[in-house]
PDB file of C-alpha atoms in Angstrom:
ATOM      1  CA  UNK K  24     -19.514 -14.993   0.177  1.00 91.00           C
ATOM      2  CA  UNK K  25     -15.958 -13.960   1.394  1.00 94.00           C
ATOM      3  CA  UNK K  26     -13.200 -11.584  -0.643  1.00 96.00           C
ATOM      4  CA  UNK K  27      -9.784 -12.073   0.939  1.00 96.00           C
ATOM      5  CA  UNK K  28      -7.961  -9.293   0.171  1.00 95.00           C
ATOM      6  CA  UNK K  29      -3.662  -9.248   0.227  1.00 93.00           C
ATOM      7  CA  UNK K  30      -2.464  -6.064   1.369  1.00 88.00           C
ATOM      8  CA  UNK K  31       1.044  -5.136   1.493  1.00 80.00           C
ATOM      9  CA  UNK K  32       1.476  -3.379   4.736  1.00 73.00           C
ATOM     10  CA  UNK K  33      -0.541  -3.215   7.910  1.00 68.00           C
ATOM     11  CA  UNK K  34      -0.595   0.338   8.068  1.00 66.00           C
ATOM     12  CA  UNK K  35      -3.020   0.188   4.820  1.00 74.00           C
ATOM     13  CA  UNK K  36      -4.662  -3.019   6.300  1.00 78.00           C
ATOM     14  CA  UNK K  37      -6.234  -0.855   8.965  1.00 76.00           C
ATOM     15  CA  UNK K  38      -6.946   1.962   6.349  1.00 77.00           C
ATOM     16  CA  UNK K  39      -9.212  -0.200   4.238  1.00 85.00           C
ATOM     17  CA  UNK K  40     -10.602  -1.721   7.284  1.00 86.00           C
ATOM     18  CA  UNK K  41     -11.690   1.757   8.172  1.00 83.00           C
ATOM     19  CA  UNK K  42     -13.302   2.531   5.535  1.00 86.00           C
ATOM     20  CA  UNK K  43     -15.378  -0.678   4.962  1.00 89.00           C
ATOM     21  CA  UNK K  44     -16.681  -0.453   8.548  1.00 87.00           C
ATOM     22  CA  UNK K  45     -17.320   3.403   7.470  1.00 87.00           C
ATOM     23  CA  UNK K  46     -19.408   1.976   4.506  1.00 91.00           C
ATOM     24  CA  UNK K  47     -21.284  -0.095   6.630  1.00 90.00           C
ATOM     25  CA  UNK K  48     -19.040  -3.584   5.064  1.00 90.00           C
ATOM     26  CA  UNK K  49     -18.117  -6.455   7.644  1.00 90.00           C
ATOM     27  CA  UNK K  50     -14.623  -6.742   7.344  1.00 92.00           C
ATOM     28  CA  UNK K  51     -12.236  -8.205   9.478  1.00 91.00           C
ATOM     29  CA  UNK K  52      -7.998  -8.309   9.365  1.00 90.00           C
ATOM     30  CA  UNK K  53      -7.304 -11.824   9.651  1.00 90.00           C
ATOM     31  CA  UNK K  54      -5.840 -13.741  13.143  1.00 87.00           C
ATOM     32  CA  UNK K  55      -5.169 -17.266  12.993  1.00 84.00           C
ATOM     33  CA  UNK K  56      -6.162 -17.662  16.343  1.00 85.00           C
ATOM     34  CA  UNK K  57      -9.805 -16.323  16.054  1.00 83.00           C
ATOM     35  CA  UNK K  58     -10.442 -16.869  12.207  1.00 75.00           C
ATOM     36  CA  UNK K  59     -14.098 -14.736  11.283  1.00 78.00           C
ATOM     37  CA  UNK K  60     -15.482 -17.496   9.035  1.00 80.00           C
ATOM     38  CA  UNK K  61     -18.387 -15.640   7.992  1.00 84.00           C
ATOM     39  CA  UNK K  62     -17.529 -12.005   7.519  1.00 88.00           C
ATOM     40  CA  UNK K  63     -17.800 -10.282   3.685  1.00 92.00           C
ATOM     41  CA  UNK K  64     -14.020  -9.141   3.013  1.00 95.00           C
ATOM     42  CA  UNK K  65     -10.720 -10.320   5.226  1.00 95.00           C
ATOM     43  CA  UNK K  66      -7.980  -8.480   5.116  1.00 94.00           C
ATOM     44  CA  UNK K  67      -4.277 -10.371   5.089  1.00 92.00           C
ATOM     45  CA  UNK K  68      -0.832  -9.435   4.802  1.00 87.00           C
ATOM     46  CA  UNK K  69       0.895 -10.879   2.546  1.00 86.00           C
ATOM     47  CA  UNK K  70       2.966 -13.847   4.401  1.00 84.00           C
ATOM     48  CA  UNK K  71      -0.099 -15.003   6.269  1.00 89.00           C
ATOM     49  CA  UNK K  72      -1.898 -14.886   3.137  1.00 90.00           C
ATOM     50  CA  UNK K  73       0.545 -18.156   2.321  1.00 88.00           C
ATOM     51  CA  UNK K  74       0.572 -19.529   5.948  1.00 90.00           C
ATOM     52  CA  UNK K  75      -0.279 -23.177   6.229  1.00 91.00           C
ATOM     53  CA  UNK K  76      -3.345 -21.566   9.085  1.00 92.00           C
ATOM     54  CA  UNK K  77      -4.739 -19.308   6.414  1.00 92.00           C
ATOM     55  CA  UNK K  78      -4.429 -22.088   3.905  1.00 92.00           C
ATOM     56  CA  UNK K  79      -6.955 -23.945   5.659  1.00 92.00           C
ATOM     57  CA  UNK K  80      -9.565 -21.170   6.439  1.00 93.00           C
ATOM     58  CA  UNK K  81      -9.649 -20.797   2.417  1.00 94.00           C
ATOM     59  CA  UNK K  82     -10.222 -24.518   1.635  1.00 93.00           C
ATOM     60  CA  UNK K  83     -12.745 -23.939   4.335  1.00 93.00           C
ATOM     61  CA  UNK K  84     -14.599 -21.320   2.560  1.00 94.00           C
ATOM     62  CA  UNK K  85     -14.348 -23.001  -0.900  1.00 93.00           C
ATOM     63  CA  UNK K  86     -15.775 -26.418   0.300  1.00 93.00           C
ATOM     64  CA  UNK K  87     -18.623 -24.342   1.916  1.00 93.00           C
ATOM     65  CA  UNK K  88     -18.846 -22.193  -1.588  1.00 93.00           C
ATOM     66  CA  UNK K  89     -18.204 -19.046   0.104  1.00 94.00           C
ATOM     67  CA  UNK K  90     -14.939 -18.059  -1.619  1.00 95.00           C
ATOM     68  CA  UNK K  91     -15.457 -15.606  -4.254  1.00 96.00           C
ATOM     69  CA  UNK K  92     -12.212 -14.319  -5.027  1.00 96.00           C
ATOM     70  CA  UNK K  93      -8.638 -13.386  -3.975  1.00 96.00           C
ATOM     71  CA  UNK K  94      -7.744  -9.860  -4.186  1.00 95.00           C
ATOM     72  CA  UNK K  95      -4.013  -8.254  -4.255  1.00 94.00           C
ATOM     73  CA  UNK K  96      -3.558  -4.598  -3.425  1.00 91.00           C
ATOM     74  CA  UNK K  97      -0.285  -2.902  -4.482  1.00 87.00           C
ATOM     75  CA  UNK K  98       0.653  -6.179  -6.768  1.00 90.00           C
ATOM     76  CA  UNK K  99       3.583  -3.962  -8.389  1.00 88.00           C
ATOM     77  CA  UNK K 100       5.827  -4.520  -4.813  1.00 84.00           C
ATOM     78  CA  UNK K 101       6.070  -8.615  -6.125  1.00 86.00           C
ATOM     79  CA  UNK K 102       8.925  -7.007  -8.598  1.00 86.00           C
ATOM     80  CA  UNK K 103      10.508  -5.010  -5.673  1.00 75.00           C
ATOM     81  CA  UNK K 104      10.777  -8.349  -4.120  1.00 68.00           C
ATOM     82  CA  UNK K 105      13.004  -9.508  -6.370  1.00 59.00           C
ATOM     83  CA  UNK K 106      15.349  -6.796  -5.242  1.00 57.00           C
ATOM     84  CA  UNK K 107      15.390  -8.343  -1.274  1.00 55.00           C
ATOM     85  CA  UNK K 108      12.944  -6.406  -0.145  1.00 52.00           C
ATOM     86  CA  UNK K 109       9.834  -9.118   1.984  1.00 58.00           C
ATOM     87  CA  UNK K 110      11.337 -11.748  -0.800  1.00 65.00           C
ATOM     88  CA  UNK K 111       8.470 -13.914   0.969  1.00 68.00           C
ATOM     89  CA  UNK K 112       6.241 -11.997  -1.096  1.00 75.00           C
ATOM     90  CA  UNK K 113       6.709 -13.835  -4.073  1.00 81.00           C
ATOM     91  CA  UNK K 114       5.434 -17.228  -1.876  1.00 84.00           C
ATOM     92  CA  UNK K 115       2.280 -15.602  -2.917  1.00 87.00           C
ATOM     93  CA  UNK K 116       2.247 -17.278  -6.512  1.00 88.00           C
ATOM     94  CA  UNK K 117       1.045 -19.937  -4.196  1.00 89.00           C
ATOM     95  CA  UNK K 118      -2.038 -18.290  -4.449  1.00 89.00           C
ATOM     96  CA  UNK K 119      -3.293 -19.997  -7.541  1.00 89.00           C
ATOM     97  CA  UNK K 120      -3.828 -23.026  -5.944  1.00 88.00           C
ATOM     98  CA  UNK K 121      -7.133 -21.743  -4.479  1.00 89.00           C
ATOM     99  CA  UNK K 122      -8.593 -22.250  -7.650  1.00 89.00           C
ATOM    100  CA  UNK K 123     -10.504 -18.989  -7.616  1.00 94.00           C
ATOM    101  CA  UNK K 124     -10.903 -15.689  -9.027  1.00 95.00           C
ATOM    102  CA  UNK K 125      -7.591 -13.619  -8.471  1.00 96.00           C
ATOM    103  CA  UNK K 126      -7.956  -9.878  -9.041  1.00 97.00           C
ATOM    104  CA  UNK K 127      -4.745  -7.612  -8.982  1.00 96.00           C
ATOM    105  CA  UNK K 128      -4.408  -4.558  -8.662  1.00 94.00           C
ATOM    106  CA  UNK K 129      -1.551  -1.601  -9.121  1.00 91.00           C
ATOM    107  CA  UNK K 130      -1.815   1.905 -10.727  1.00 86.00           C
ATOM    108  CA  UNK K 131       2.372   1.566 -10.874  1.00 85.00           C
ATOM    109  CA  UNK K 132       3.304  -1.219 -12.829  1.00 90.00           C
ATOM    110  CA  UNK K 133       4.793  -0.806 -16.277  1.00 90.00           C
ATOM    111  CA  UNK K 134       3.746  -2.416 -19.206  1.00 91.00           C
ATOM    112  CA  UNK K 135       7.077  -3.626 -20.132  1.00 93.00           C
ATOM    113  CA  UNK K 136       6.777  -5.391 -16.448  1.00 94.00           C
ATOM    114  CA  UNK K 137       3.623  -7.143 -16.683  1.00 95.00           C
ATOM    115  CA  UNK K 138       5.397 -10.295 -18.378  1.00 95.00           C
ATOM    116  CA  UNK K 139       7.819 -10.579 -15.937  1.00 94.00           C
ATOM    117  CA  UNK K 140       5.031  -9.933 -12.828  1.00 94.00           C
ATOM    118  CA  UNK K 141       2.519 -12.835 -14.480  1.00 95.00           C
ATOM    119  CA  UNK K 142       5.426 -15.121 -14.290  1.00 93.00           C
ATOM    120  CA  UNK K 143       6.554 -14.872 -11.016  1.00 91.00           C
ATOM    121  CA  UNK K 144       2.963 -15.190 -10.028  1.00 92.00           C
ATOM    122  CA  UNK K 145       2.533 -18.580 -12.170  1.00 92.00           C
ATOM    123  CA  UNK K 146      -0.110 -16.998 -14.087  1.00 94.00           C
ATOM    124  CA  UNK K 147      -0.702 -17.920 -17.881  1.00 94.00           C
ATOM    125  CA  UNK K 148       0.723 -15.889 -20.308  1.00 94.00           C
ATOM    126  CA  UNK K 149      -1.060 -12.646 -20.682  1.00 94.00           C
ATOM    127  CA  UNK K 150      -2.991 -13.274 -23.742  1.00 94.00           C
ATOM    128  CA  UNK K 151      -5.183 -15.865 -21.594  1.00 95.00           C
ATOM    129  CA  UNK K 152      -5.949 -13.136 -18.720  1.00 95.00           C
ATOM    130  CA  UNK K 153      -8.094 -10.382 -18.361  1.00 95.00           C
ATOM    131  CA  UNK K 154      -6.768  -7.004 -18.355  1.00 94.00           C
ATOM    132  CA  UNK K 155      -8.693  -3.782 -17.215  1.00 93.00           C
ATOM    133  CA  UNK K 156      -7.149  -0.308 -17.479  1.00 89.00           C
ATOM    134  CA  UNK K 157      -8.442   2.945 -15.923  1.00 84.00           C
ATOM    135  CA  UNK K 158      -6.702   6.631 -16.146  1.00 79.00           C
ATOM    136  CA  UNK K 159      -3.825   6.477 -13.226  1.00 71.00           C
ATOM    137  CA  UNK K 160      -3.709  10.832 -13.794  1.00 75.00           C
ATOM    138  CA  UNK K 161      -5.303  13.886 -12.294  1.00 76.00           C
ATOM    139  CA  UNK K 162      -6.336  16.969 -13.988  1.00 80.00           C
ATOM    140  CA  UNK K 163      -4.853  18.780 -10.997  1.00 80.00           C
ATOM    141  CA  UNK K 164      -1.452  17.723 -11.022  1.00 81.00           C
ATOM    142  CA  UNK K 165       1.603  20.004 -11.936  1.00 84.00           C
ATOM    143  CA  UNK K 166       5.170  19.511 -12.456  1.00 86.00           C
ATOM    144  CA  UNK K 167       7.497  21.610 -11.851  1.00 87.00           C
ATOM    145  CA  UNK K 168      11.858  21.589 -11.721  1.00 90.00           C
ATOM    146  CA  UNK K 169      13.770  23.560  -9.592  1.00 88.00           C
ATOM    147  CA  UNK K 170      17.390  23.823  -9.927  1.00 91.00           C
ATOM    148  CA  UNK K 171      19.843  23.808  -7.129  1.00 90.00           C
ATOM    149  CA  UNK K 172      23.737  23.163  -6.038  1.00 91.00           C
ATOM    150  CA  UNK K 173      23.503  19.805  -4.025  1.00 88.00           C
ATOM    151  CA  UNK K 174      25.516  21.152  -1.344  1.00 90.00           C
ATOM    152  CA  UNK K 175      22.552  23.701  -0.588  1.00 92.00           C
ATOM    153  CA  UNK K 176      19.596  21.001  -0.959  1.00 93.00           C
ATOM    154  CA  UNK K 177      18.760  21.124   2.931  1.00 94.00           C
ATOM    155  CA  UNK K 178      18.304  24.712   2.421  1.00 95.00           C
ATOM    156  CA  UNK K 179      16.753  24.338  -1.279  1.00 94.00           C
ATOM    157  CA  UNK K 180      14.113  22.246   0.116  1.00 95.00           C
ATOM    158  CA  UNK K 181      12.758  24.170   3.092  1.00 96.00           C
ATOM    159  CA  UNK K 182      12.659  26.736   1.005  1.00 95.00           C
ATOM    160  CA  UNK K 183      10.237  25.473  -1.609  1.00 95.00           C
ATOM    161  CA  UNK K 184       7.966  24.149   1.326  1.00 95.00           C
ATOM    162  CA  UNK K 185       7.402  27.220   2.957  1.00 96.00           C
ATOM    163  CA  UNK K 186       6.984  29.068  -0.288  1.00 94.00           C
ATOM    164  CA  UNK K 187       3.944  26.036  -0.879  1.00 94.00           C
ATOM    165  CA  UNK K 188       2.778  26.251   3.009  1.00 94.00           C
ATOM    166  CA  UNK K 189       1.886  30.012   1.970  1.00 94.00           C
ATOM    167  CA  UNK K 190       0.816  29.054  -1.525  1.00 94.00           C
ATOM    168  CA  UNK K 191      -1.259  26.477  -0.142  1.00 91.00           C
ATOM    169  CA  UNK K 192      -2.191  27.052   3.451  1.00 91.00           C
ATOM    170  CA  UNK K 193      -4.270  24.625   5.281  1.00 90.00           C
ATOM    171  CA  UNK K 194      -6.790  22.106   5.265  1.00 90.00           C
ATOM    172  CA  UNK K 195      -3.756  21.670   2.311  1.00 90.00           C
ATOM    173  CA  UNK K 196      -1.292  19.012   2.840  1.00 91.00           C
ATOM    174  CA  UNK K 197       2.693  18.715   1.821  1.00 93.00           C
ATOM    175  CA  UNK K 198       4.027  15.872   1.469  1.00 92.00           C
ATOM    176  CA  UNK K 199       8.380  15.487   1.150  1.00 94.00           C
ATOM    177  CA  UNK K 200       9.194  11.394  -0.335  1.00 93.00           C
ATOM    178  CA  UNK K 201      12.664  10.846  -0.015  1.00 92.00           C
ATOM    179  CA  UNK K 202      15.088   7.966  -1.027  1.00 88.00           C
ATOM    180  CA  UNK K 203      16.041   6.703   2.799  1.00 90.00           C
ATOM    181  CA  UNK K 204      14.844   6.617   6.182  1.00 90.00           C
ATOM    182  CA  UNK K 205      18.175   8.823   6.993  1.00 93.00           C
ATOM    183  CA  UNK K 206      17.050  11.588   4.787  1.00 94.00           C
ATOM    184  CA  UNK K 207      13.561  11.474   5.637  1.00 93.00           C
ATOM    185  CA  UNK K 208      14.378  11.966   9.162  1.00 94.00           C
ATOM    186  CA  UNK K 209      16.967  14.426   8.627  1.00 95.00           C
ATOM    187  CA  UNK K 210      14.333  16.474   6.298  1.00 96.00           C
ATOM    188  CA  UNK K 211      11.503  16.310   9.190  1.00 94.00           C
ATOM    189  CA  UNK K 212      14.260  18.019  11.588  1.00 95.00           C
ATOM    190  CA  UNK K 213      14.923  20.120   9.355  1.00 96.00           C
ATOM    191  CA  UNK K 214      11.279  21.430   8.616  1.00 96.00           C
ATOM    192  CA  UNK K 215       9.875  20.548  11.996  1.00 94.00           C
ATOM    193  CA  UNK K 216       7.549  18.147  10.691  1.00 92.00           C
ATOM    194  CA  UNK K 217       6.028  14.541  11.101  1.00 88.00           C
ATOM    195  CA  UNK K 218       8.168  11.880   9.151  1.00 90.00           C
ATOM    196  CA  UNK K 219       6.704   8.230   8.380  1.00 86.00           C
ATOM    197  CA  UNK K 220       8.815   5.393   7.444  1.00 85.00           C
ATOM    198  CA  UNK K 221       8.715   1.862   8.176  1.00 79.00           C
ATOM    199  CA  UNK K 222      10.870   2.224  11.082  1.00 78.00           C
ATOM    200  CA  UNK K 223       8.387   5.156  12.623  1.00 80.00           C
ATOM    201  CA  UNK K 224       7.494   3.585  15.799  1.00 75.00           C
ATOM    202  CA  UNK K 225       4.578   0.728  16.609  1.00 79.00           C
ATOM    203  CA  UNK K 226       1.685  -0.101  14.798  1.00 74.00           C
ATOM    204  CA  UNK K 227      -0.540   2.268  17.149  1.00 78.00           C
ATOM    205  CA  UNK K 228       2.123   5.187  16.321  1.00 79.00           C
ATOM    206  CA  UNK K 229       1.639   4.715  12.656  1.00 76.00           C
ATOM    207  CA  UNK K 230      -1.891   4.443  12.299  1.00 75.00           C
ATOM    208  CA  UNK K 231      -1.864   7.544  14.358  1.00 80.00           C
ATOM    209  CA  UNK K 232       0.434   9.035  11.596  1.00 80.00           C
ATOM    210  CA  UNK K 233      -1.883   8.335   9.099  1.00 76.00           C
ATOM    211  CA  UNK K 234      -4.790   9.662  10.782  1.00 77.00           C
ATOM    212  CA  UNK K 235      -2.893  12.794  11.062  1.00 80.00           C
ATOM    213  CA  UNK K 236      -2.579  12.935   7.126  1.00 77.00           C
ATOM    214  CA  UNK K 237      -5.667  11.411   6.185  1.00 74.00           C
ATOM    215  CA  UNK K 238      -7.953  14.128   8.835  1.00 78.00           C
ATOM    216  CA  UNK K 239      -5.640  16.957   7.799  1.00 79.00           C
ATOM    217  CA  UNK K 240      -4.462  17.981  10.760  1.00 83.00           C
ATOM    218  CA  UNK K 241      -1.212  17.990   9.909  1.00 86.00           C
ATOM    219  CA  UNK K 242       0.588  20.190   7.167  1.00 90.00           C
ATOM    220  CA  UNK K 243       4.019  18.923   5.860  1.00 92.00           C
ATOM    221  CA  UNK K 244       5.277  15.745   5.935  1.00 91.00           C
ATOM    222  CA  UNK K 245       8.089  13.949   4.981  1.00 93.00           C
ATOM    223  CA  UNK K 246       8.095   9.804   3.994  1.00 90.00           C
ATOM    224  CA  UNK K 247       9.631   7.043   2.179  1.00 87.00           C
ATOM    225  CA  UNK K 248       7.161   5.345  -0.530  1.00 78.00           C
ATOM    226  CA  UNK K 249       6.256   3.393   2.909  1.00 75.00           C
ATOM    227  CA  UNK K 250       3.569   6.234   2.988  1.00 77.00           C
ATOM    228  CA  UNK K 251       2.215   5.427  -0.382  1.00 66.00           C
ATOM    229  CA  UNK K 252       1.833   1.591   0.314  1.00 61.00           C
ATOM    230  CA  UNK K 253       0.433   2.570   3.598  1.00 52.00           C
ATOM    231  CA  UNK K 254      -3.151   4.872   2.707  1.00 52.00           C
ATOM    232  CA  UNK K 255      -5.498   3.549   0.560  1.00 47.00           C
ATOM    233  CA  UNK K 256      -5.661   6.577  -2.249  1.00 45.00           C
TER     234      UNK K 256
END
């Protein structure tokens, strides 16, 4: 049988597609113009995943009982959506219409939100689905508050990275999120380090990014939540 799995961004679509083949899983990223009718998992972003092409492979692989279910990584950026950002995304409600098992999946989403997230999805109310809950927190995780004067924060943050560079040295691994592109790029200047964004260059450049972060062979880093979206943690 087939999983589809809706991912977010491309930069995680190659990711996971890594690591299946890595496993020894056939998985393929979906093209409409050479659809893999017979591999195990196919990866999709999230406006083919509602494209009248991809449409058809699935009624394919339900009339041929291969469909097993419809998967949706990162399902928490639906309520971002609402907010402007890839408003498309919520085309993905369309998704029921498969008539098959839909799995989603999010280690972000608040339980205040979950109402509001079944609804835009056209799902029934929450009382008629499944729910499955796992521990989102590490043991190794610290928090810690540093006070500065925000007209020093350039200076505030190099700081507190080299001070972790020689806490941590490497195979350890720094990562900087800020709230804009601007800032992230202004920050990497700054500390003479790789940013990532969703600006930051072609699909080759950012997959080389990641490989960067994900083989440790680079230190610091600075990123919007692009980063996030884009490894599969």
């Amino acid at each position: 049988g087939v999983t589809v799995v809706v991912v977010p961004l491309i930069s995680l679509r190659a990711d996971m597609k890594a690591r299946c083949s890595h496993a020894g899983i056939e998985c393929v990223e979906w093209d409409s113009r050479r659809p893999q009718e017979w591999a195990s998992i196919v990866l999709v972003t999230p406006e083919s995943a509602v494209s009248e092409g991809f449409g058809n492979f699935i009624n394919r692989q339900r009339s041929m009982g291969r469909l097993n279910r419809i998967m949706v990584d990162e399902c928490h950026v639906v309520l971002d959506s609402m907010k402007s950002w890839r408003t498309r995304m919520l085309r993905l409600r369309e998704l029921v219409k498969a008539e098959t098992q839909l799995v989603y999946l999010t280690a972000t989403m608040r339980r205040r939100d979950e109402n509001t997230f079944l609804r835009l999805m056209g799902l029934p109310p929450k009382d008629q689905c499944h729910w499955f809950r796992g521990q989102t927190t590490r043991k190794n995780i610290q928090y810690q508050v540093k006070k500065y004067n925000l007209e020093k924060e350039d200076e505030a943050v190099k700081e507190l990275v080299d001070e972790k560079k020689r806490q941590y040295p490497m195979p350890s691994q720094i990562i900087v999120y800020c709230g804009t592109v601007a800032r992230t790029i202004k920050l990497a200047g700054i500390l003479g380090c790789v940013c990532y964004h969703r600006q930051a260059g072609n699909r080759k450049e950012k997959e080389e990014m990641l490989r960067q972060l994900t083989e440790r062979q680079q230190q610091v880093f600075t990123a919007t939540n692009a980063l996030g979206l884009g490894i599969d943690a």
